[in-house]
PDB file of C-alpha atoms in Angstrom:
ATOM      1  CA  MET A 106       0.000   0.000   0.000  1.00 40.00           C
ATOM      2  CA  VAL A 107       2.867   2.370   0.686  1.00 37.00           C
ATOM      3  CA  THR A 108       4.244   1.821  -2.827  1.00 39.00           C
ATOM      4  CA  ARG A 109       0.900   2.516  -4.479  1.00 41.00           C
ATOM      5  CA  ALA A 110       0.441   5.696  -2.417  1.00 39.00           C
ATOM      6  CA  LYS A 111       3.828   6.969  -3.510  1.00 40.00           C
ATOM      7  CA  LYS A 112       3.014   6.151  -7.123  1.00 37.00           C
ATOM      8  CA  ARG A 113      -0.216   8.139  -6.989  1.00 38.00           C
ATOM      9  CA  SER A 114       1.583  11.152  -5.593  1.00 40.00           C
ATOM     10  CA  THR A 115       4.120  11.140  -8.403  1.00 43.00           C
ATOM     11  CA  ASN A 116       1.333  11.056 -11.012  1.00 54.00           C
ATOM     12  CA  LEU A 117      -0.228  14.282  -9.748  1.00 56.00           C
ATOM     13  CA  SER A 118      -0.327  17.134 -12.212  1.00 67.00           C
ATOM     14  CA  GLY A 119       1.428  20.386 -11.418  1.00 66.00           C
ATOM     15  CA  LYS A 120      -1.825  22.098 -10.458  1.00 67.00           C
ATOM     16  CA  GLU A 121      -2.947  19.197  -8.260  1.00 67.00           C
ATOM     17  CA  ARG A 122       0.443  19.132  -6.535  1.00 66.00           C
ATOM     18  CA  GLU A 123       0.249  22.868  -5.814  1.00 65.00           C
ATOM     19  CA  GLN A 124      -3.277  22.470  -4.441  1.00 61.00           C
ATOM     20  CA  ARG A 125      -2.177  19.600  -2.213  1.00 62.00           C
ATOM     21  CA  GLU A 126       0.838  21.543  -0.906  1.00 60.00           C
ATOM     22  CA  GLU A 127      -1.326  24.583  -0.216  1.00 58.00           C
ATOM     23  CA  ARG A 128      -3.885  22.412   1.602  1.00 55.00           C
ATOM     24  CA  GLU A 129      -1.187  20.743   3.700  1.00 53.00           C
ATOM     25  CA  LYS A 130       0.325  24.129   4.555  1.00 55.00           C
ATOM     26  CA  ARG A 131      -3.092  25.489   5.562  1.00 50.00           C
ATOM     27  CA  GLU A 132      -3.844  22.403   7.665  1.00 48.00           C
ATOM     28  CA  GLY A 133      -0.449  22.745   9.340  1.00 51.00           C
ATOM     29  CA  GLU A 134      -1.094  26.389  10.165  1.00 50.00           C
ATOM     30  CA  GLU A 135      -4.540  25.585  11.553  1.00 46.00           C
ATOM     31  CA  LYS A 136      -3.071  22.768  13.623  1.00 45.00           C
ATOM     32  CA  ARG A 137      -0.496  25.133  15.116  1.00 52.00           C
ATOM     33  CA  GLY A 138      -3.106  27.816  15.682  1.00 54.00           C
ATOM     34  CA  ILE A 139      -1.503  30.515  13.508  1.00 70.00           C
ATOM     35  CA  LEU A 140      -4.019  33.299  12.966  1.00 85.00           C
ATOM     36  CA  GLU A 141      -4.248  35.946  10.266  1.00 90.00           C
ATOM     37  CA  LYS A 142      -3.128  39.362  11.516  1.00 94.00           C
ATOM     38  CA  HIS A 143      -5.447  42.400  11.396  1.00 95.00           C
ATOM     39  CA  TYR A 144      -3.507  45.005  13.407  1.00 96.00           C
ATOM     40  CA  ALA A 145       0.008  46.398  13.075  1.00 97.00           C
ATOM     41  CA  TYR A 146       2.065  48.618  15.374  1.00 97.00           C
ATOM     42  CA  ARG A 147       5.409  50.375  14.985  1.00 97.00           C
ATOM     43  CA  LEU A 148       7.280  50.219  18.281  1.00 97.00           C
ATOM     44  CA  GLU A 149      10.179  52.543  19.135  1.00 97.00           C
ATOM     45  CA  LEU A 150      12.459  51.627  22.039  1.00 98.00           C
ATOM     46  CA  THR A 151      14.837  54.008  23.851  1.00 98.00           C
ATOM     47  CA  LEU A 152      17.369  52.689  26.364  1.00 97.00           C
ATOM     48  CA  GLU A 153      17.314  54.469  29.716  1.00 97.00           C
ATOM     49  CA  ASP A 154      20.104  52.333  31.137  1.00 96.00           C
ATOM     50  CA  TYR A 155      22.992  50.173  29.981  1.00 97.00           C
ATOM     51  CA  LEU A 156      21.645  47.084  28.194  1.00 96.00           C
ATOM     52  CA  PHE A 157      23.501  43.784  28.291  1.00 95.00           C
ATOM     53  CA  PHE A 158      22.797  40.472  26.566  1.00 93.00           C
ATOM     54  CA  ALA A 159      25.436  37.782  26.103  1.00 89.00           C
ATOM     55  CA  SER A 160      24.711  37.744  22.372  1.00 90.00           C
ATOM     56  CA  MET A 161      28.235  36.626  21.516  1.00 87.00           C
ATOM     57  CA  GLU A 162      31.083  35.403  23.722  1.00 87.00           C
ATOM     58  CA  LYS A 163      34.645  35.857  22.448  1.00 85.00           C
ATOM     59  CA  GLY A 164      37.114  34.595  25.006  1.00 85.00           C
ATOM     60  CA  ARG A 165      36.668  36.775  28.083  1.00 88.00           C
ATOM     61  CA  VAL A 166      34.502  39.316  26.252  1.00 91.00           C
ATOM     62  CA  ALA A 167      30.684  38.988  26.335  1.00 91.00           C
ATOM     63  CA  GLU A 168      29.295  41.242  23.617  1.00 92.00           C
ATOM     64  CA  THR A 169      25.805  42.671  23.114  1.00 94.00           C
ATOM     65  CA  ALA A 170      24.714  42.719  19.460  1.00 93.00           C
ATOM     66  CA  PRO A 171      23.267  46.020  18.113  1.00 94.00           C
ATOM     67  CA  LEU A 172      19.753  44.599  17.917  1.00 95.00           C
ATOM     68  CA  ILE A 173      17.122  43.223  20.276  1.00 96.00           C
ATOM     69  CA  HIS A 174      15.989  39.636  19.762  1.00 96.00           C
ATOM     70  CA  ASN A 175      12.252  39.143  19.361  1.00 96.00           C
ATOM     71  CA  TYR A 176      12.149  36.367  21.977  1.00 96.00           C
ATOM     72  CA  ALA A 177      13.526  38.807  24.571  1.00 95.00           C
ATOM     73  CA  LEU A 178      10.867  41.336  23.549  1.00 97.00           C
ATOM     74  CA  ALA A 179       8.068  38.764  23.878  1.00 96.00           C
ATOM     75  CA  PHE A 180       9.121  38.000  27.461  1.00 96.00           C
ATOM     76  CA  ALA A 181       9.677  41.680  28.330  1.00 96.00           C
ATOM     77  CA  LEU A 182       6.193  42.637  27.098  1.00 96.00           C
ATOM     78  CA  GLY A 183       4.666  40.042  29.424  1.00 95.00           C
ATOM     79  CA  TRP A 184       3.286  37.869  26.649  1.00 96.00           C
ATOM     80  CA  THR A 185       4.918  34.798  28.171  1.00 94.00           C
ATOM     81  CA  SER A 186       7.100  33.901  31.131  1.00 90.00           C
ATOM     82  CA  SER A 187       9.541  31.309  32.410  1.00 85.00           C
ATOM     83  CA  PRO A 188       9.841  29.784  35.899  1.00 82.00           C
ATOM     84  CA  TYR A 189      12.234  31.370  38.378  1.00 79.00           C
ATOM     85  CA  TYR A 190      14.002  28.099  39.100  1.00 78.00           C
ATOM     86  CA  HIS A 191      15.410  25.782  36.431  1.00 76.00           C
ATOM     87  CA  GLU A 192      16.809  22.431  37.521  1.00 80.00           C
ATOM     88  CA  LYS A 193      18.668  22.284  34.203  1.00 80.00           C
ATOM     89  CA  GLN A 194      19.764  25.274  32.136  1.00 77.00           C
ATOM     90  CA  VAL A 195      17.901  24.147  29.011  1.00 82.00           C
ATOM     91  CA  PRO A 196      15.765  26.719  27.127  1.00 82.00           C
ATOM     92  CA  GLN A 197      12.067  25.917  26.754  1.00 87.00           C
ATOM     93  CA  TYR A 198      11.270  28.366  23.954  1.00 88.00           C
ATOM     94  CA  PRO A 199       8.922  26.080  21.960  1.00 88.00           C
ATOM     95  CA  SER A 200       6.567  25.446  24.883  1.00 89.00           C
ATOM     96  CA  GLN A 201       6.769  29.040  26.140  1.00 92.00           C
ATOM     97  CA  LEU A 202       6.358  30.819  22.796  1.00 93.00           C
ATOM     98  CA  ASP A 203       4.121  28.543  20.714  1.00 91.00           C
ATOM     99  CA  PRO A 204       0.913  29.537  22.635  1.00 92.00           C
ATOM    100  CA  LEU A 205       1.409  33.085  21.310  1.00 94.00           C
ATOM    101  CA  ASN A 206       0.781  31.802  17.787  1.00 93.00           C
ATOM    102  CA  SER A 207      -2.727  30.689  18.729  1.00 90.00           C
ATOM    103  CA  LYS A 208      -3.342  34.182  20.178  1.00 92.00           C
ATOM    104  CA  GLY A 209      -2.322  35.832  16.917  1.00 93.00           C
ATOM    105  CA  LEU A 210       0.682  37.666  18.407  1.00 95.00           C
ATOM    106  CA  TYR A 211       4.045  38.219  16.767  1.00 97.00           C
ATOM    107  CA  ILE A 212       6.883  40.722  17.206  1.00 97.00           C
ATOM    108  CA  PHE A 213       9.937  41.062  14.971  1.00 97.00           C
ATOM    109  CA  PRO A 214      13.527  41.630  16.148  1.00 97.00           C
ATOM    110  CA  ALA A 215      14.247  45.308  16.797  1.00 97.00           C
ATOM    111  CA  MET A 216      16.704  47.161  14.548  1.00 96.00           C
ATOM    112  CA  ALA A 217      18.950  49.986  15.766  1.00 96.00           C
ATOM    113  CA  THR A 218      18.476  53.506  14.422  1.00 96.00           C
ATOM    114  CA  LYS A 219      21.112  54.975  16.764  1.00 95.00           C
ATOM    115  CA  TYR A 220      23.396  53.232  19.231  1.00 96.00           C
ATOM    116  CA  THR A 221      26.703  53.466  21.084  1.00 96.00           C
ATOM    117  CA  SER A 222      28.537  50.769  23.037  1.00 94.00           C
ATOM    118  CA  ARG A 223      30.671  50.754  26.163  1.00 95.00           C
ATOM    119  CA  LEU A 224      33.234  48.200  27.304  1.00 93.00           C
ATOM    120  CA  MET A 225      33.199  47.410  31.032  1.00 92.00           C
ATOM    121  CA  GLN A 226      35.420  45.120  33.078  1.00 89.00           C
ATOM    122  CA  TYR A 227      34.051  42.872  35.808  1.00 84.00           C
ATOM    123  CA  ASN A 228      35.839  41.058  38.623  1.00 80.00           C
ATOM    124  CA  THR A 229      33.572  38.796  40.673  1.00 74.00           C
ATOM    125  CA  LEU A 230      33.379  35.744  42.879  1.00 66.00           C
ATOM    126  CA  ASP A 231      31.532  32.590  41.888  1.00 62.00           C
ATOM    127  CA  GLU A 232      27.925  32.516  43.121  1.00 61.00           C
ATOM    128  CA  THR A 233      27.413  29.868  45.807  1.00 61.00           C
ATOM    129  CA  TRP A 234      24.770  29.043  48.400  1.00 60.00           C
ATOM    130  CA  THR A 235      27.291  28.399  51.173  1.00 59.00           C
ATOM    131  CA  LEU A 236      30.274  30.372  52.386  1.00 58.00           C
ATOM    132  CA  VAL A 237      33.262  28.058  52.613  1.00 62.00           C
ATOM    133  CA  LYS A 238      36.718  29.499  53.088  1.00 59.00           C
ATOM    134  CA  LYS A 239      39.064  28.000  50.538  1.00 62.00           C
ATOM    135  CA  LYS A 240      42.693  28.626  49.827  1.00 60.00           C
ATOM    136  CA  SER A 241      43.086  31.443  47.328  1.00 57.00           C
ATOM    137  CA  ILE A 242      44.980  30.507  44.178  1.00 56.00           C
ATOM    138  CA  GLY A 243      44.875  34.045  42.801  1.00 55.00           C
ATOM    139  CA  TYR A 244      42.561  33.436  39.830  1.00 59.00           C
ATOM    140  CA  PRO A 245      39.428  35.630  40.178  1.00 65.00           C
ATOM    141  CA  ASN A 246      36.495  35.384  37.804  1.00 78.00           C
ATOM    142  CA  TRP A 247      37.081  38.354  35.523  1.00 84.00           C
ATOM    143  CA  GLY A 248      36.364  39.499  31.995  1.00 89.00           C
ATOM    144  CA  PHE A 249      34.790  42.242  29.891  1.00 93.00           C
ATOM    145  CA  ILE A 250      31.213  43.157  28.978  1.00 93.00           C
ATOM    146  CA  LYS A 251      30.366  45.163  25.868  1.00 94.00           C
ATOM    147  CA  CYS A 252      26.944  46.697  26.474  1.00 96.00           C
ATOM    148  CA  LEU A 253      24.704  49.221  24.716  1.00 96.00           C
ATOM    149  CA  SER A 254      24.631  52.741  26.170  1.00 97.00           C
ATOM    150  CA  PRO A 255      21.647  54.768  27.372  1.00 97.00           C
ATOM    151  CA  GLY A 256      20.073  56.823  24.610  1.00 96.00           C
ATOM    152  CA  SER A 257      20.407  54.080  22.013  1.00 97.00           C
ATOM    153  CA  LYS A 258      17.246  53.735  19.915  1.00 98.00           C
ATOM    154  CA  PHE A 259      15.605  50.762  18.197  1.00 98.00           C
ATOM    155  CA  TYR A 260      12.396  50.083  16.318  1.00 97.00           C
ATOM    156  CA  THR A 261      10.352  47.059  15.351  1.00 97.00           C
ATOM    157  CA  TYR A 262       6.881  45.976  14.282  1.00 97.00           C
ATOM    158  CA  VAL A 263       4.158  44.026  16.055  1.00 97.00           C
ATOM    159  CA  LEU A 264       1.408  42.128  14.249  1.00 97.00           C
ATOM    160  CA  SER A 265      -1.701  40.868  16.024  1.00 96.00           C
ATOM    161  CA  ALA A 266      -5.084  39.339  15.335  1.00 94.00           C
ATOM    162  CA  ASP A 267      -6.745  41.586  17.946  1.00 94.00           C
ATOM    163  CA  PRO A 268      -6.010  45.030  19.407  1.00 95.00           C
ATOM    164  CA  ILE A 269      -3.366  44.900  22.147  1.00 93.00           C
ATOM    165  CA  HIS A 270      -2.188  47.238  24.903  1.00 93.00           C
ATOM    166  CA  PHE A 271       1.459  48.134  25.455  1.00 95.00           C
ATOM    167  CA  PRO A 272       3.147  49.420  28.620  1.00 95.00           C
ATOM    168  CA  ASN A 273       5.101  52.676  28.646  1.00 95.00           C
ATOM    169  CA  GLN A 274       8.231  50.943  29.901  1.00 96.00           C
ATOM    170  CA  ILE A 275       9.688  47.441  29.948  1.00 97.00           C
ATOM    171  CA  ARG A 276      12.717  45.747  31.485  1.00 96.00           C
ATOM    172  CA  LEU A 277      15.267  44.048  29.236  1.00 96.00           C
ATOM    173  CA  GLY A 278      18.501  42.094  29.447  1.00 93.00           C
ATOM    174  CA  LYS A 279      20.522  40.434  32.170  1.00 92.00           C
ATOM    175  CA  TRP A 280      20.513  43.671  34.192  1.00 93.00           C
ATOM    176  CA  MET A 281      16.760  44.244  33.780  1.00 95.00           C
ATOM    177  CA  SER A 282      17.488  47.615  32.185  1.00 96.00           C
ATOM    178  CA  SER A 283      14.711  50.180  31.812  1.00 97.00           C
ATOM    179  CA  VAL A 284      13.510  50.791  28.245  1.00 97.00           C
ATOM    180  CA  SER A 285      10.840  53.323  27.264  1.00 97.00           C
ATOM    181  CA  LEU A 286       8.337  52.545  24.499  1.00 97.00           C
ATOM    182  CA  GLN A 287       6.641  54.753  21.952  1.00 96.00           C
ATOM    183  CA  LEU A 288       3.795  53.196  20.013  1.00 94.00           C
ATOM    184  CA  LYS A 289       2.126  54.030  16.725  1.00 95.00           C
ATOM    185  CA  GLU A 290      -0.627  51.979  15.112  1.00 96.00           C
ATOM    186  CA  VAL A 291      -0.059  51.668  11.375  1.00 96.00           C
ATOM    187  CA  SER A 292      -2.032  50.331   8.432  1.00 95.00           C
ATOM    188  CA  LEU A 293      -1.842  46.681   7.414  1.00 95.00           C
ATOM    189  CA  GLN A 294      -2.865  44.804   4.284  1.00 94.00           C
ATOM    190  CA  LYS A 295      -2.116  41.316   3.019  1.00 94.00           C
ATOM    191  CA  SER A 296       0.435  41.175   0.233  1.00 94.00           C
ATOM    192  CA  MET A 297       2.968  39.036  -1.647  1.00 95.00           C
ATOM    193  CA  CYS A 298       6.611  39.925  -2.176  1.00 95.00           C
ATOM    194  CA  LYS A 299      10.077  38.471  -2.758  1.00 94.00           C
ATOM    195  CA  GLN A 300      12.064  40.866  -0.577  1.00 95.00           C
ATOM    196  CA  CYS A 301      12.151  42.070   3.040  1.00 96.00           C
ATOM    197  CA  ASP A 302      14.617  44.607   4.464  1.00 94.00           C
ATOM    198  CA  HIS A 303      13.702  44.195   8.139  1.00 95.00           C
ATOM    199  CA  THR A 304      15.496  41.810  10.503  1.00 95.00           C
ATOM    200  CA  MET A 305      14.002  38.323  10.831  1.00 96.00           C
ATOM    201  CA  ASN A 306      14.493  35.384  13.154  1.00 96.00           C
ATOM    202  CA  VAL A 307      15.515  32.356  11.063  1.00 95.00           C
ATOM    203  CA  LYS A 308      13.591  29.990  13.366  1.00 93.00           C
ATOM    204  CA  ASP A 309      10.347  31.867  12.742  1.00 94.00           C
ATOM    205  CA  LEU A 310      10.341  31.835   8.931  1.00 92.00           C
ATOM    206  CA  PRO A 311       8.139  29.297   7.091  1.00 88.00           C
ATOM    207  CA  HIS A 312      10.214  29.808   3.921  1.00 89.00           C
ATOM    208  CA  LEU A 313      13.972  30.303   4.042  1.00 92.00           C
ATOM    209  CA  PRO A 314      15.355  32.972   1.688  1.00 94.00           C
ATOM    210  CA  VAL A 315      17.864  32.221  -1.038  1.00 95.00           C
ATOM    211  CA  TYR A 316      19.858  35.370  -0.237  1.00 94.00           C
ATOM    212  CA  PHE A 317      20.363  37.829   2.627  1.00 95.00           C
ATOM    213  CA  THR A 318      22.684  40.781   3.191  1.00 95.00           C
ATOM    214  CA  SER A 319      23.447  40.451   6.926  1.00 93.00           C
ATOM    215  CA  LEU A 320      23.697  37.563   9.387  1.00 94.00           C
ATOM    216  CA  TYR A 321      23.855  37.933  13.169  1.00 93.00           C
ATOM    217  CA  ASN A 322      25.084  34.616  14.564  1.00 91.00           C
ATOM    218  CA  ILE A 323      23.827  35.244  18.080  1.00 89.00           C
ATOM    219  CA  LEU A 324      22.040  33.446  20.891  1.00 85.00           C
ATOM    220  CA  PRO A 325      19.426  32.064  21.136  1.00 89.00           C
ATOM    221  CA  THR A 326      18.843  31.960  17.342  1.00 92.00           C
ATOM    222  CA  ARG A 327      20.343  33.519  14.238  1.00 94.00           C
ATOM    223  CA  VAL A 328      18.906  36.774  12.917  1.00 96.00           C
ATOM    224  CA  ILE A 329      19.153  37.814   9.257  1.00 96.00           C
ATOM    225  CA  GLN A 330      18.439  41.015   7.334  1.00 95.00           C
ATOM    226  CA  GLY A 331      17.859  41.972   3.702  1.00 95.00           C
ATOM    227  CA  MET A 332      16.202  38.717   2.631  1.00 96.00           C
ATOM    228  CA  VAL A 333      15.347  37.727  -0.932  1.00 96.00           C
ATOM    229  CA  TRP A 334      13.247  34.690  -1.920  1.00 96.00           C
ATOM    230  CA  ASP A 335      13.166  32.969  -5.299  1.00 93.00           C
ATOM    231  CA  GLU A 336       9.389  33.451  -5.491  1.00 93.00           C
ATOM    232  CA  GLU A 337       6.799  35.654  -3.837  1.00 94.00           C
ATOM    233  CA  ILE A 338       5.748  34.683  -0.306  1.00 93.00           C
ATOM    234  CA  GLN A 339       2.772  35.664   1.819  1.00 92.00           C
ATOM    235  CA  GLY A 340       3.012  38.595   4.167  1.00 95.00           C
ATOM    236  CA  TYR A 341       1.799  42.115   4.905  1.00 96.00           C
ATOM    237  CA  ARG A 342       2.408  45.680   3.750  1.00 96.00           C
ATOM    238  CA  ILE A 343       2.837  47.929   6.782  1.00 94.00           C
ATOM    239  CA  GLY A 344       2.361  51.680   7.220  1.00 88.00           C
ATOM    240  CA  GLU A 345       2.766  54.578   4.813  1.00 87.00           C
ATOM    241  CA  GLU A 346       6.193  53.290   3.789  1.00 88.00           C
ATOM    242  CA  GLN A 347       4.565  50.030   2.656  1.00 92.00           C
ATOM    243  CA  VAL A 348       7.221  47.946   4.416  1.00 94.00           C
ATOM    244  CA  PHE A 349       6.824  44.270   3.541  1.00 96.00           C
ATOM    245  CA  LEU A 350       6.923  41.811   6.441  1.00 96.00           C
ATOM    246  CA  PRO A 351       6.607  38.072   5.737  1.00 95.00           C
ATOM    247  CA  GLU A 352       4.171  35.834   7.582  1.00 93.00           C
ATOM    248  CA  ALA A 353       6.038  34.456  10.586  1.00 93.00           C
ATOM    249  CA  ALA A 354       5.363  32.552  13.795  1.00 93.00           C
ATOM    250  CA  PHE A 355       7.327  31.909  16.968  1.00 93.00           C
ATOM    251  CA  TRP A 356       9.599  28.849  16.719  1.00 87.00           C
ATOM    252  CA  TRP A 357       8.221  27.673  13.357  1.00 82.00           C
ATOM    253  CA  ARG A 358      11.327  25.565  12.701  1.00 79.00           C
ATOM    254  CA  ASP A 359      12.639  22.987  15.182  1.00 71.00           C
TER     255      ASP A 359
END
């Protein structure tokens, strides 16, 4: 029976194959609870404190990339949360972020419009639950942190199935830095296009591009910019600038 089923699939015409692929894609989206978006917002973020993420670690230097990952923004906006205590340091992004797809919520990584960095040195002791006096061997825990300075500005877009409320401020990064938000609701219409200039999370794309201009190899997932696809993909035109944003969902790819 398996052989006959495979034979029937190979005898499908081009139109039938396209219809089957479209049906399977639609069924997959319905199964994952991905909803069509009806509202769009342009979000501007201004740092009020030094912002630090361990985006990249190079020897003793932990560097913050000049962008803000969309997973960090989803947690900071209160859309999802993680437990205070983890028995094992293993991320649980699929289980924590996938419910947002069924709510029709998505936020893109934030791009910098203006930023400066500062290099800081740290010299600390290991964190322990007990104080035990040990013989000092003269090797403290030290290194450097490259963080983003106050006054740095970023922007991104939020798509949603229903109207949503945003706070005036959020906390971001390992230092829970204060970030102010400015919100503007913009127009949205469904569209098709081959190109997107905004930053995108590779894990969240249903269709991988054939070309991109920039790659940020950071944690927890890679972020790309200036994408081009070999054929038009589904998405939305946003605002007066008619920015094209592809259809995306949290943790689409395992």
